[in-house]
C-alpha angles and dihedrals in degrees: 000000000000116000117230115246112253106249109244121216127236094252090052099046094042090049103049088050089052090045091043097055090038091059090059087051093044089054091050084049092061094050087055089052085053097049097042092041092204088160121112113276091258095058116074119231096238084072087077090058089047095051097040093053097044089049088052090051089049093050089049095052090039087056085062091051102054094107087076122068096229085056087061088052092046088052088052090047094052086049089056087046088053095046086051090064091066084080086071104034116020094205086069092072088065092055090045092057096046097046090039094051091049090049093046089058096039090058104034098041086035087055090048095049089046087055090046095050091045093054094046088051092048087050094051090046093053091042091059 
């Protein structure tokens, strides 16, 4: 007996795509922090790779948790963490703006599409 797959909403689908692609860029941002070494002298440069890798993995894990409201909120928290990286490497502000905007569009417009689809499905069910 095969189980049917759970239908994913638009916000979940779009948000997970954004976080998946963003995780690659965040990892590369960690390599950039390592290469430029903008960290204080007491902090070894390899911490840039560690933090970039951990943030990238957390983004991938969060992409799988977007079905929950707290998963969407965690995605927003990750956007803020990425934006804070601009204090070390100003170019990360551009990355944060681009992916933050894409995540905003994915979650806000995706939620609107999900509400519309739920209303249409309810109308079909009530109309039968």
